[in-house]
Short mmCIF file of C-alpha atoms in Angstrom, two decimals:
data_model
loop_
_atom_site.label_atom_id
_atom_site.label_comp_id
_atom_site.label_asym_id
_atom_site.label_seq_id
_atom_site.Cartn_x
_atom_site.Cartn_y
_atom_site.Cartn_z
CA MET A 226 -13.57 -38.91 9.20
CA THR A 227 -11.30 -39.26 12.47
CA ALA A 228 -10.39 -36.75 14.96
CA THR A 229 -7.11 -36.16 13.58
CA GLU A 230 -8.38 -35.19 10.30
CA ALA A 231 -10.86 -32.46 11.34
CA PRO A 232 -8.18 -30.13 12.25
CA ARG A 233 -6.34 -30.69 8.82
CA SER A 234 -9.76 -30.01 7.13
CA GLY A 235 -10.64 -27.06 9.17
CA ALA A 236 -7.37 -25.31 8.54
CA ARG A 237 -7.66 -25.98 4.86
CA ALA A 238 -10.82 -24.30 5.10
CA VAL A 239 -9.50 -21.44 6.42
CA ASP A 240 -6.53 -21.55 4.15
CA ARG A 241 -8.75 -21.26 1.17
CA ALA A 242 -11.04 -18.55 2.76
CA VAL A 243 -7.74 -16.26 3.06
CA TYR A 244 -7.29 -17.05 -0.38
CA VAL A 245 -10.45 -15.96 -1.42
CA LEU A 246 -9.59 -12.56 0.62
CA ASN A 247 -6.32 -12.06 -0.83
CA CYS A 248 -7.81 -11.77 -4.28
CA PHE A 249 -8.87 -8.13 -3.37
CA GLN A 250 -5.32 -7.20 -3.15
CA GLY A 251 -4.62 -4.72 -5.94
CA GLY A 252 -6.90 -2.27 -7.68
CA ASP A 253 -10.09 -4.20 -8.18
CA PRO A 254 -12.94 -3.25 -5.53
CA GLU A 255 -15.30 -5.94 -7.05
CA LEU A 256 -14.82 -9.30 -8.20
CA SER A 257 -17.60 -11.88 -9.76
CA LEU A 258 -17.65 -15.20 -8.66
CA SER A 259 -15.73 -16.82 -11.30
CA GLU A 260 -13.12 -13.89 -11.05
CA LEU A 261 -12.63 -14.81 -7.36
CA ALA A 262 -12.30 -18.60 -8.03
CA HIS A 263 -9.68 -18.06 -11.02
CA ARG A 264 -7.71 -15.92 -8.80
CA ALA A 265 -7.89 -18.00 -5.92
CA GLY A 266 -7.17 -21.08 -7.86
CA LEU A 267 -10.17 -22.97 -6.56
CA PRO A 268 -13.39 -24.53 -8.05
CA VAL A 269 -16.54 -22.41 -8.54
CA SER A 270 -18.48 -24.32 -6.19
CA THR A 271 -15.82 -24.44 -3.63
CA THR A 272 -15.40 -20.21 -4.07
CA PHE A 273 -19.11 -19.65 -3.74
CA ARG A 274 -19.16 -21.33 -0.35
CA LEU A 275 -16.44 -19.70 1.17
CA ALA A 276 -17.62 -16.66 -0.16
CA GLN A 277 -21.05 -16.93 1.09
CA ALA A 278 -19.43 -17.68 4.40
CA LEU A 279 -17.13 -14.59 4.48
CA VAL A 280 -20.57 -12.58 3.41
CA ARG A 281 -22.10 -14.00 6.45
CA GLY A 282 -19.24 -13.22 8.36
CA ARG A 283 -19.37 -9.41 7.21
CA LEU A 284 -15.83 -9.95 5.71
CA LEU A 285 -17.26 -9.79 2.42
CA GLU A 286 -20.48 -8.31 0.69
CA GLN A 287 -22.10 -8.90 -2.48
CA ASP A 288 -23.98 -6.35 -4.54
CA THR A 289 -27.69 -7.54 -4.94
CA ALA A 290 -27.51 -6.19 -8.13
CA THR A 291 -24.70 -7.47 -10.02
CA ASP A 292 -23.68 -10.44 -7.70
CA ARG A 293 -20.40 -9.19 -7.53
CA TYR A 294 -18.50 -9.31 -4.30
CA ARG A 295 -16.30 -6.70 -2.37
CA ILE A 296 -14.50 -6.34 1.05
CA GLY A 297 -16.81 -5.92 3.96
CA HIS A 298 -17.39 -3.47 6.78
CA GLY A 299 -16.32 -6.40 9.08
CA LEU A 300 -13.24 -6.55 7.83
CA ALA A 301 -12.48 -2.68 8.04
CA CYS A 302 -13.36 -2.82 11.72
CA LEU A 303 -10.98 -5.67 12.48
CA ALA A 304 -8.39 -3.66 10.59
CA ARG A 305 -9.08 -0.64 12.65
CA PRO A 306 -6.55 -1.98 15.88
CA ALA A 307 -3.94 -2.41 13.41
CA LEU A 308 -4.32 0.77 11.62
CA SER A 309 -3.86 2.14 15.45
CA ARG A 310 -1.10 0.41 16.49
CA LEU A 311 0.69 1.51 13.19
CA GLY A 312 -0.09 4.68 13.83
CA LEU A 313 -1.91 5.33 10.62
CA ASP A 314 -4.94 6.92 12.68
CA ALA A 315 -2.61 10.01 13.75
CA ALA A 316 -0.99 10.18 10.74
CA ALA A 317 -4.01 10.12 8.68
CA PRO A 318 -5.18 13.50 9.01
CA HIS A 319 -1.55 15.10 8.07
CA LEU A 320 -1.36 12.74 4.88
CA TYR A 321 -5.40 14.07 3.93
CA ALA A 322 -4.11 17.49 4.38
CA LEU A 323 -1.03 17.02 2.15
CA ALA A 324 -3.25 14.95 -0.42
CA ALA A 325 -5.57 18.27 -0.56
CA GLY A 326 -2.85 20.80 -0.64
CA ILE A 327 -0.77 19.14 -3.51
CA LYS A 328 -3.90 17.79 -5.38
CA ILE A 329 -2.18 14.30 -5.55
CA THR A 330 -2.90 11.02 -3.81
CA VAL A 331 -0.53 10.48 -1.36
CA SER A 332 0.71 6.97 -0.07
CA LEU A 333 2.49 5.62 2.83
CA SER A 334 4.65 2.65 2.45
CA VAL A 335 6.99 0.62 4.60
CA PRO A 336 9.83 -2.06 4.29
CA ASP A 337 8.37 -5.84 3.71
CA ASP A 338 11.48 -7.96 3.00
CA ASP A 339 12.41 -6.63 -0.20
CA GLU A 340 9.49 -5.05 -1.08
CA ALA A 341 7.93 -1.73 0.03
CA LEU A 342 4.40 -2.38 0.92
CA THR A 343 1.80 0.50 0.57
CA VAL A 344 -0.34 0.38 3.55
CA PHE A 345 -2.46 3.85 3.36
CA GLN A 346 -3.74 6.31 0.24
CA ALA A 347 -4.94 9.81 1.21
CA ARG A 348 -6.80 10.75 -1.88
CA PRO A 349 -7.26 14.44 -2.86
CA PRO A 350 -11.16 15.79 -3.11
CA VAL A 351 -9.90 17.54 -6.55
CA SER A 352 -7.71 16.69 -9.61
CA PHE A 353 -7.85 12.72 -8.60
CA CYS A 354 -7.12 10.42 -11.62
CA HIS A 355 -6.35 6.22 -11.87
CA ASN A 356 -2.54 7.31 -12.41
CA GLN A 357 -2.38 8.34 -8.96
CA ILE A 358 -2.84 5.20 -7.30
CA PRO A 359 0.64 3.23 -6.71
CA ARG A 360 1.34 -0.54 -6.65
CA GLU A 361 0.25 -2.30 -3.75
CA ARG A 362 3.84 -3.70 -3.37
CA SER A 363 6.98 -2.18 -5.12
CA PRO A 364 10.55 -3.90 -5.67
CA LEU A 365 12.83 -1.81 -3.21
CA HIS A 366 15.24 -1.60 -5.69
CA SER A 367 13.42 -0.15 -8.59
CA SER A 368 10.79 1.99 -7.45
CA ALA A 369 11.03 5.70 -5.63
CA VAL A 370 9.43 4.45 -2.39
CA GLY A 371 11.88 1.81 -2.47
CA HIS A 372 14.80 3.98 -3.01
CA ALA A 373 13.65 6.45 -0.42
CA LEU A 374 13.70 3.64 2.04
CA LEU A 375 17.06 1.98 0.84
CA ALA A 376 18.87 5.75 0.78
CA HIS A 377 18.86 5.46 4.63
CA THR A 378 19.42 1.72 5.34
CA ALA A 379 21.84 0.45 2.34
CA THR A 380 25.53 0.11 2.74
CA GLY A 381 28.79 -0.37 0.95
CA ALA A 382 29.27 0.16 -2.62
CA GLU A 383 25.61 -0.52 -3.43
CA ARG A 384 25.17 2.96 -1.35
CA ARG A 385 27.82 4.76 -2.86
CA GLU A 386 26.63 3.93 -6.17
CA LEU A 387 22.82 5.05 -6.10
CA PHE A 388 21.37 5.90 -2.83
CA ASP A 389 24.19 8.56 -1.53
CA THR A 390 22.57 10.73 -4.44
CA VAL A 391 18.81 10.20 -3.25
CA ARG A 392 20.10 10.81 0.30
CA ARG A 393 21.56 13.82 -0.56
CA ARG A 394 18.83 15.26 -2.40
CA GLY A 395 16.30 14.09 -0.19
CA PHE A 396 14.05 12.52 -2.41
CA ALA A 397 13.77 9.53 -5.05
CA VAL A 398 11.93 9.74 -8.47
CA GLU A 399 10.68 6.99 -10.62
CA GLU A 400 9.69 6.96 -13.95
CA ILE A 401 6.96 4.22 -14.90
CA ASP A 402 6.51 2.96 -18.25
CA SER A 403 2.54 2.82 -19.08
CA ALA A 404 0.24 4.23 -22.15
CA GLU A 405 0.62 7.61 -20.36
CA PRO A 406 4.00 7.78 -18.84
CA ILE A 407 3.79 8.20 -14.93
CA ARG A 408 6.23 9.84 -12.76
CA ALA A 409 6.81 8.99 -8.94
CA VAL A 410 8.43 10.80 -6.27
CA ALA A 411 9.08 9.52 -2.76
CA VAL A 412 10.56 10.95 0.60
CA PRO A 413 11.73 8.89 3.68
CA VAL A 414 9.69 9.13 7.22
CA LEU A 415 12.11 8.99 9.76
CA GLY A 416 11.74 8.56 13.67
CA PRO A 417 13.65 10.62 16.11
CA ASP A 418 16.51 8.31 16.25
CA LYS A 419 16.74 9.06 12.63
CA GLN A 420 15.73 5.37 11.78
CA VAL A 421 13.85 5.18 8.36
CA TRP A 422 10.52 3.84 9.36
CA GLY A 423 8.60 4.60 5.80
CA ALA A 424 8.11 6.61 2.54
CA LEU A 425 5.85 9.06 1.58
CA GLY A 426 4.94 8.79 -2.21
CA VAL A 427 3.42 10.54 -5.05
CA GLN A 428 2.61 9.45 -8.55
CA ALA A 429 0.86 11.24 -11.36
CA ARG A 430 1.06 11.48 -15.22
CA ALA A 431 4.63 13.01 -15.92
CA VAL A 432 3.30 15.53 -18.03
CA ARG A 433 1.84 16.78 -14.76
CA LEU A 434 4.23 15.73 -12.39
CA ASP A 435 6.84 17.66 -14.23
CA HIS A 436 10.12 18.98 -12.82
CA ASP A 437 8.58 22.32 -11.61
CA LEU A 438 5.90 20.77 -9.67
CA VAL A 439 8.41 18.00 -8.20
CA ARG A 440 10.16 20.83 -6.74
CA ALA A 441 7.10 22.34 -5.45
CA VAL A 442 5.64 19.46 -3.65
CA VAL A 443 8.91 17.90 -2.50
CA PRO A 444 9.38 20.52 0.46
CA ALA A 445 5.47 19.60 1.31
CA MET A 446 5.93 16.27 1.49
CA HIS A 447 9.06 16.60 3.60
CA GLN A 448 7.21 18.99 6.22
CA ILE A 449 4.42 16.12 6.51
CA ALA A 450 7.04 13.31 7.10
CA VAL A 451 8.57 14.93 9.96
CA ARG A 452 5.05 15.77 11.51
CA ILE A 453 4.36 11.87 10.98
CA GLY A 454 7.67 10.29 11.65
CA PRO A 455 7.46 10.54 15.50
CA TYR A 456 4.15 8.20 15.43
CA PHE A 457 6.05 5.60 13.25
CA HIS A 458 8.96 5.80 15.76
CA THR A 459 6.62 4.30 18.54
CA ALA A 460 4.39 2.30 16.17
CA ALA A 461 5.80 1.12 13.10
CA GLY A 462 9.02 0.53 14.41
CA ALA A 463 7.54 -2.14 16.71
CA GLU A 464 5.34 -3.89 13.92
CA PHE A 465 7.82 -3.77 11.04
CA GLY A 466 11.32 -3.43 13.05
CA ALA A 467 13.95 -1.11 11.90
CA PRO A 468 15.05 -1.85 8.58
#
């Protein structure tokens, strides 16, 4: 191997390690070696070597009873500066208080190109179920959190046709098709300069999150959105830029 080949080989190994870590995006907290290899698109032997290196680096952990892999504490420690920079450290207590008060998981999403990216979830101590977990990424044009964001940024005919209604009402609603129909509700998070930085969202089975409950939880969501808005004016705005 020549000196010029080594960096390419090293970069390829790093890329593959990132592929393995990205396998944990979504709702699966633990994955087997074969599942990792399939999702990463890598041979099992290569995936095993990468996973073991990530375990040694504390970025992954391996359950000694099942041999399944999960995100390690080391990765959580590395993420803390980013969470603080985004304002999530300051916002988290308010989000958990809201979740406990309305007994539904509260998520915070930010714009990321043409998607809404969920960057934080606060689960309630009671009345939690898997239907409350939002998708990691949602299209801006077809999701409640996306509409809450676009209502304050979309322009022209697009805005007049749909998003002015959302803006006037103050919240967006999405009906999600599933075995148990799910309803999602979102409100924007605005900074002091009225720029939108993110959206607070909740979702639950439609039979539970009915129109009466929507009317009850939206004011509480707006209240918390106002409280955390200044954190994201100074932090998330610098990170993601004004939409």
